[in-house]
Short mmCIF file of C-alpha atoms in Angstrom, two decimals:
data_model
loop_
_atom_site.label_atom_id
_atom_site.label_comp_id
_atom_site.label_asym_id
_atom_site.label_seq_id
_atom_site.Cartn_x
_atom_site.Cartn_y
_atom_site.Cartn_z
CA MET A 1 -13.06 20.34 -19.69
CA LEU A 2 -13.14 17.28 -17.39
CA ARG A 3 -12.69 19.51 -14.41
CA TYR A 4 -15.79 21.55 -15.29
CA MET A 5 -17.85 18.39 -15.92
CA LEU A 6 -16.94 17.05 -12.46
CA MET A 7 -17.85 20.35 -10.88
CA GLY A 8 -21.23 20.27 -12.58
CA CYS A 9 -21.92 16.71 -11.42
CA ALA A 10 -21.00 17.62 -7.86
CA ALA A 11 -23.53 20.42 -7.92
CA LEU A 12 -26.27 17.93 -8.80
CA LEU A 13 -25.47 15.55 -5.87
CA PRO A 14 -27.72 15.80 -2.78
CA ALA A 15 -26.22 17.44 0.28
CA PHE A 16 -25.00 15.16 3.09
CA PRO A 17 -27.55 14.77 5.90
CA ALA A 18 -26.96 17.00 8.94
CA SER A 19 -26.31 13.96 11.15
CA ALA A 20 -23.33 12.99 9.01
CA GLN A 21 -21.75 16.40 9.19
CA LYS A 22 -19.31 17.30 11.94
CA PRO A 23 -21.13 19.67 14.29
CA ALA A 24 -19.72 23.11 14.56
CA LYS A 25 -18.46 24.15 17.97
CA VAL A 26 -20.90 26.51 19.65
CA ALA A 27 -19.59 28.78 22.36
CA PRO A 28 -21.50 28.28 25.65
CA GLN A 29 -23.89 31.05 26.44
CA ALA A 30 -22.54 33.34 29.11
CA ILE A 31 -24.28 33.11 32.48
CA LYS A 32 -25.92 36.37 33.52
CA LEU A 33 -26.47 36.72 37.26
CA PRO A 34 -28.88 39.30 38.69
CA PRO A 35 -27.39 42.34 40.49
CA THR A 36 -28.00 40.71 43.89
CA ASN A 37 -27.58 37.04 44.77
CA PRO A 38 -31.09 35.54 44.39
CA LEU A 39 -30.24 32.73 46.83
CA TRP A 40 -29.13 34.88 49.73
CA GLN A 41 -31.38 35.18 52.77
CA PRO A 42 -32.72 38.71 53.25
CA HIS A 43 -32.19 38.82 57.01
CA LYS A 44 -29.48 38.41 59.63
CA THR A 45 -30.20 36.24 62.65
CA LYS A 46 -29.34 37.52 66.12
CA ASN A 47 -26.34 35.83 67.80
CA TYR A 48 -25.82 33.30 64.97
CA LEU A 49 -22.04 32.83 64.74
CA PRO A 50 -21.60 32.29 60.95
CA GLU A 51 -23.34 35.61 60.24
CA MET A 52 -21.51 37.64 62.90
CA THR A 53 -18.31 39.68 62.72
CA TRP A 54 -15.55 39.17 65.28
CA ALA A 55 -16.44 42.57 66.76
CA GLU A 56 -20.04 41.45 67.31
CA VAL A 57 -18.85 38.28 69.02
CA ALA A 58 -16.56 40.34 71.25
CA ASP A 59 -19.51 42.56 72.18
CA LEU A 60 -21.69 39.52 72.95
CA LEU A 61 -18.99 38.20 75.30
CA LYS A 62 -19.64 41.24 77.48
CA ARG A 63 -23.19 39.97 78.05
CA THR A 64 -22.87 36.19 78.06
CA ASP A 65 -20.42 33.29 78.18
CA MET A 66 -23.02 30.79 76.94
CA VAL A 67 -23.08 28.86 73.65
CA ILE A 68 -25.67 26.55 72.11
CA ILE A 69 -24.10 23.96 69.81
CA PRO A 70 -26.55 22.01 67.63
CA VAL A 71 -25.52 18.41 66.98
CA GLY A 72 -27.24 17.08 63.87
CA SER A 73 -26.88 14.70 60.97
CA THR A 74 -27.21 14.39 57.21
CA GLU A 75 -29.36 11.35 56.54
CA GLN A 76 -32.49 10.25 54.74
CA HIS A 77 -35.85 11.38 56.13
CA GLY A 78 -38.25 9.53 53.91
CA PRO A 79 -39.28 10.73 50.46
CA GLN A 80 -40.78 13.89 51.96
CA GLY A 81 -38.01 15.28 54.18
CA PRO A 82 -34.63 16.82 53.29
CA LEU A 83 -31.45 14.95 54.16
CA GLY A 84 -30.46 17.82 56.44
CA THR A 85 -33.63 17.56 58.58
CA ASP A 86 -31.86 16.80 61.88
CA TYR A 87 -29.23 19.48 61.45
CA LEU A 88 -31.58 22.13 60.11
CA ASN A 89 -34.34 21.57 62.69
CA GLY A 90 -31.86 21.63 65.56
CA LEU A 91 -30.22 24.75 64.23
CA GLU A 92 -33.53 26.57 63.77
CA ARG A 93 -34.60 25.71 67.32
CA ALA A 94 -31.28 26.98 68.67
CA LYS A 95 -31.63 30.22 66.71
CA LEU A 96 -35.15 30.70 68.06
CA VAL A 97 -33.89 30.30 71.64
CA ALA A 98 -31.21 32.93 71.00
CA GLN A 99 -33.86 35.49 70.03
CA TYR A 100 -35.18 35.50 73.61
CA THR A 101 -32.01 35.32 75.70
CA ASP A 102 -28.37 36.27 75.13
CA VAL A 103 -26.54 33.14 74.01
CA LEU A 104 -24.30 32.40 71.02
CA VAL A 105 -25.47 29.79 68.47
CA ALA A 106 -22.41 28.02 67.05
CA PRO A 107 -23.04 25.20 64.56
CA ILE A 108 -19.99 23.01 64.02
CA THR A 109 -20.87 20.27 61.52
CA ASN A 110 -23.99 18.90 59.86
CA VAL A 111 -22.77 15.29 59.77
CA GLY A 112 -23.35 12.78 62.57
CA ASN A 113 -23.19 9.06 63.24
CA ALA A 114 -25.78 7.47 60.94
CA GLY A 115 -24.26 4.32 59.48
CA TYR A 116 -27.57 2.47 59.47
CA HIS A 117 -29.04 4.93 56.93
CA LEU A 118 -26.33 4.51 54.29
CA ASP A 119 -28.43 2.32 51.98
CA PHE A 120 -30.39 5.48 51.15
CA PRO A 121 -28.54 7.81 48.73
CA GLY A 122 -27.18 11.02 50.21
CA SER A 123 -26.92 9.81 53.80
CA LEU A 124 -23.55 10.52 55.43
CA SER A 125 -21.87 9.16 58.54
CA VAL A 126 -18.68 9.55 60.57
CA SER A 127 -17.48 7.59 63.58
CA GLU A 128 -18.23 8.52 67.17
CA GLU A 129 -14.51 8.98 67.74
CA THR A 130 -14.26 11.53 64.94
CA LEU A 131 -17.30 13.45 66.18
CA GLN A 132 -16.23 13.75 69.79
CA HIS A 133 -12.65 14.78 68.95
CA PHE A 134 -13.87 17.43 66.52
CA TYR A 135 -16.48 18.96 68.85
CA VAL A 136 -14.16 19.05 71.85
CA GLU A 137 -11.40 20.77 69.86
CA VAL A 138 -13.78 23.42 68.53
CA VAL A 139 -15.12 24.05 72.03
CA GLN A 140 -11.54 24.57 73.19
CA SER A 141 -11.27 27.36 70.60
CA LEU A 142 -14.33 29.06 72.06
CA ILE A 143 -13.00 28.64 75.61
CA LYS A 144 -9.79 30.45 74.66
CA GLN A 145 -11.91 33.39 73.47
CA GLY A 146 -13.82 33.67 76.74
CA PHE A 147 -16.88 31.42 76.40
CA LYS A 148 -17.42 29.22 79.41
CA ARG A 149 -20.79 27.43 79.30
CA PHE A 150 -21.88 25.10 76.49
CA MET A 151 -25.30 23.62 75.76
CA PHE A 152 -25.37 20.77 73.25
CA LEU A 153 -28.65 20.49 71.39
CA ASN A 154 -28.71 17.00 69.88
CA SER A 155 -31.37 16.47 67.22
CA HIS A 156 -30.39 12.98 66.03
CA GLY A 157 -30.89 9.89 68.18
CA GLY A 158 -27.77 8.21 66.79
CA ASN A 159 -25.63 10.96 68.34
CA ALA A 160 -27.01 10.62 71.87
CA ALA A 161 -24.18 8.59 73.40
CA THR A 162 -21.54 10.64 71.60
CA THR A 163 -23.08 13.92 72.75
CA ALA A 164 -23.10 12.67 76.34
CA PHE A 165 -19.41 11.79 76.04
CA ILE A 166 -18.59 15.21 74.56
CA VAL A 167 -20.35 16.91 77.45
CA ASP A 168 -18.44 14.78 79.96
CA ARG A 169 -15.08 15.40 78.26
CA ILE A 170 -15.60 19.16 78.39
CA ASN A 171 -16.49 19.01 82.08
CA GLN A 172 -13.64 16.64 82.95
CA GLU A 173 -10.83 17.95 80.73
CA THR A 174 -11.36 21.68 80.14
CA PRO A 175 -12.24 24.87 82.04
CA GLY A 176 -15.60 24.78 80.23
CA ILE A 177 -18.93 23.70 81.69
CA ALA A 178 -21.32 21.71 79.49
CA VAL A 179 -24.82 20.27 79.60
CA ASP A 180 -27.14 18.46 77.23
CA LEU A 181 -29.80 21.09 76.55
CA ALA A 182 -32.71 18.66 76.12
CA THR A 183 -31.95 17.12 79.52
CA ALA A 184 -31.49 20.52 81.13
CA ALA A 185 -34.74 21.89 79.70
CA ALA A 186 -36.83 18.81 80.51
CA PRO A 187 -37.91 19.94 84.03
CA PHE A 188 -39.31 23.13 82.47
CA MET A 189 -41.34 21.32 79.80
CA ALA A 190 -45.11 21.34 80.23
CA ARG A 191 -46.21 17.71 80.06
CA GLU A 192 -49.76 16.48 79.61
CA PRO A 193 -50.84 14.01 82.32
CA LYS A 194 -50.91 10.42 81.15
CA THR A 195 -54.31 8.83 80.75
CA PRO A 196 -54.42 5.24 82.08
CA GLY A 197 -54.77 2.76 79.25
CA LYS A 198 -54.07 5.36 76.54
CA THR A 199 -51.46 4.33 73.98
CA ALA A 200 -49.09 6.48 71.93
CA PRO A 201 -48.68 5.45 68.27
CA PHE A 202 -45.33 4.14 67.07
CA ASP A 203 -43.96 7.24 65.36
CA ARG A 204 -40.23 7.67 65.21
CA HIS A 205 -37.79 8.65 62.47
CA ALA A 206 -39.31 10.71 59.61
CA GLY A 207 -42.79 10.07 60.95
CA VAL A 208 -45.65 12.45 61.63
CA GLY A 209 -43.98 14.14 64.59
CA GLU A 210 -40.66 14.86 62.93
CA THR A 211 -42.28 15.86 59.63
CA SER A 212 -44.56 18.24 61.54
CA ASN A 213 -41.54 19.86 63.15
CA SER A 214 -40.02 20.35 59.71
CA LEU A 215 -43.24 21.83 58.33
CA TYR A 216 -42.93 24.55 60.97
CA LEU A 217 -39.15 25.03 61.08
CA ILE A 218 -38.12 24.49 57.43
CA PRO A 219 -41.44 24.46 55.50
CA SER A 220 -40.11 25.11 52.01
CA LEU A 221 -37.93 21.99 52.18
CA VAL A 222 -40.73 19.49 52.92
CA ASP A 223 -42.60 17.83 50.06
CA LEU A 224 -45.72 16.14 51.46
CA ASP A 225 -46.81 15.20 47.94
CA ARG A 226 -44.01 12.63 47.92
CA ALA A 227 -44.85 11.20 51.35
CA ARG A 228 -46.54 7.86 51.82
CA LYS A 229 -47.13 5.45 54.64
CA ALA A 230 -44.18 3.13 55.11
CA LYS A 231 -44.26 -0.62 54.98
CA LEU A 232 -42.48 -1.71 58.16
CA THR A 233 -40.41 -4.87 57.84
CA MET A 234 -38.89 -5.22 61.28
CA PRO A 235 -37.74 -8.61 62.65
CA ASP A 236 -40.65 -10.48 64.23
CA HIS A 237 -39.41 -10.19 67.81
CA LEU A 238 -39.14 -6.41 67.46
CA THR A 239 -42.53 -6.14 65.79
CA LYS A 240 -44.08 -7.95 68.76
CA MET A 241 -42.66 -5.27 71.10
CA VAL A 242 -44.38 -2.37 69.34
CA PRO A 243 -47.75 -2.67 71.16
CA MET A 244 -45.91 -2.72 74.49
CA ILE A 245 -43.92 0.36 73.48
CA GLU A 246 -47.12 2.14 72.46
CA ALA A 247 -48.58 1.25 75.87
CA GLY A 248 -45.61 2.94 77.55
CA ASP A 249 -43.60 -0.08 78.69
CA PRO A 250 -40.11 1.36 79.44
CA THR A 251 -38.36 -2.02 79.40
CA ALA A 252 -39.76 -2.94 75.98
CA ASN A 253 -38.75 0.49 74.70
CA LEU A 254 -35.19 0.08 76.00
CA VAL A 255 -34.72 -3.46 74.67
CA PHE A 256 -36.19 -2.42 71.32
CA LEU A 257 -33.93 0.60 70.83
CA VAL A 258 -30.65 -1.08 71.76
CA GLU A 259 -31.16 -3.52 68.88
CA ALA A 260 -33.07 -1.50 66.29
CA LEU A 261 -31.45 0.80 63.71
CA LYS A 262 -27.92 -0.53 63.76
CA ALA A 263 -25.31 -0.56 61.00
CA GLU A 264 -25.08 -3.53 58.65
CA GLY A 265 -21.70 -4.56 60.06
CA THR A 266 -23.27 -5.45 63.42
CA GLY A 267 -25.12 -8.38 61.84
CA LYS A 268 -28.38 -7.50 63.63
CA GLY A 269 -30.32 -7.08 60.40
CA THR A 270 -31.82 -3.81 61.60
CA THR A 271 -30.53 -1.15 59.21
CA THR A 272 -33.13 1.35 58.11
CA LYS A 273 -33.48 -0.47 54.79
CA ASN A 274 -34.15 -3.72 56.66
CA MET A 275 -36.96 -2.10 58.64
CA THR A 276 -38.83 0.26 56.30
CA ASP A 277 -39.28 0.63 52.57
CA THR A 278 -39.48 4.45 52.55
CA GLY A 279 -37.02 5.37 55.29
CA SER A 280 -39.88 6.54 57.53
CA TRP A 281 -40.06 4.56 60.77
CA SER A 282 -43.66 5.02 61.79
CA SER A 283 -46.99 3.22 61.78
CA LEU A 284 -48.63 6.54 60.87
CA ASP A 285 -48.96 8.27 57.50
CA PRO A 286 -46.56 11.26 57.26
CA ARG A 287 -49.09 13.00 55.03
CA THR A 288 -51.11 13.75 58.17
CA ALA A 289 -48.28 15.92 59.56
CA THR A 290 -49.12 19.58 60.22
CA ALA A 291 -47.16 22.76 60.79
CA GLU A 292 -49.44 23.48 63.77
CA GLN A 293 -48.18 20.38 65.58
CA GLY A 294 -44.61 21.38 64.83
CA HIS A 295 -45.27 24.89 66.10
CA ASP A 296 -46.63 23.62 69.41
CA GLU A 297 -43.69 21.27 70.00
CA THR A 298 -41.18 23.97 69.11
CA GLU A 299 -42.88 26.54 71.32
CA LYS A 300 -42.75 24.17 74.32
CA PHE A 301 -39.06 23.53 73.79
CA VAL A 302 -38.10 27.19 73.27
CA ASN A 303 -39.92 28.23 76.44
CA ALA A 304 -38.29 25.46 78.47
CA ALA A 305 -34.81 26.14 77.09
CA VAL A 306 -35.04 29.88 77.78
CA GLN A 307 -36.28 29.21 81.33
CA PHE A 308 -33.34 26.89 81.97
CA ILE A 309 -30.83 29.38 80.58
CA GLU A 310 -32.22 32.23 82.69
CA LYS A 311 -32.09 30.01 85.78
CA TRP A 312 -28.47 29.06 85.03
CA LYS A 313 -27.61 32.72 84.69
CA GLU A 314 -29.04 33.34 88.17
CA LEU A 315 -27.18 30.38 89.68
CA ARG A 316 -23.88 31.33 88.06
CA PRO A 317 -23.76 35.00 87.11
CA LEU A 318 -21.52 36.12 84.26
CA GLY A 319 -17.94 36.65 85.49
CA THR A 320 -18.09 34.00 88.20
CA LYS A 321 -14.72 32.27 88.57
#
């Protein structure tokens, strides 16, 4: 009898609240992918090594012994630009050049020397020693396969000295022949004549110029809605040099750059975080960047690079020992 009374009382008690109950395990819903990868690019780029088969590379070697190697970086580019800006923009320019003349585009790594950007999340950096060893060893692989001439397209200022050393090592230590492509193409670049007394605005890293290039080369990765004009906080003696730099004073420009944007360990107090609140290093507002400006700059470079490459082919025909 007692047992039945207890059962009846239990039936009258309120149910425990859901929060006090142990949740039942729910099997995760199975992921259903579409029949074709929705992230894959719908086209194949001419002479772009990662997309080629070995047979296609062998066929290209019958027409050229030239390689463009972009040298980029993964680092902050303000709130509006992707971390891969330097690498991606350099790569896209190299691929555009390869559409107009036979040359292999061989990216090696998307990390460069960028220690002064490390206060901004996502920025990566390796030493100059690591970079130059890695690039030279990869070039030696290409030399063994029959490539002879190498054009390094550096798209990150922090790599400039390292790229120059890589070029020299290839020329001094291997059968390969190397040049810095920006230097080689410079004589073929159409330059506007300088107007006396006219100044050029201070517009460097992640500024209007670089953001404009990205709007043309990698438009879907730029978010101008997030852009804003930076508050520059450079040391006073560097700030005082800016008007001279804008006026075209080469000495002020040199002295400024050898001290500015240096890693924290140098003690110079000129990391990116020390000098700008957004990561953009410009007195201009990046929101004024345009794809048209990026198009014009890219078009000038592609024309100059192709002209240099064609001239080099004339001076040293394929098969020359």
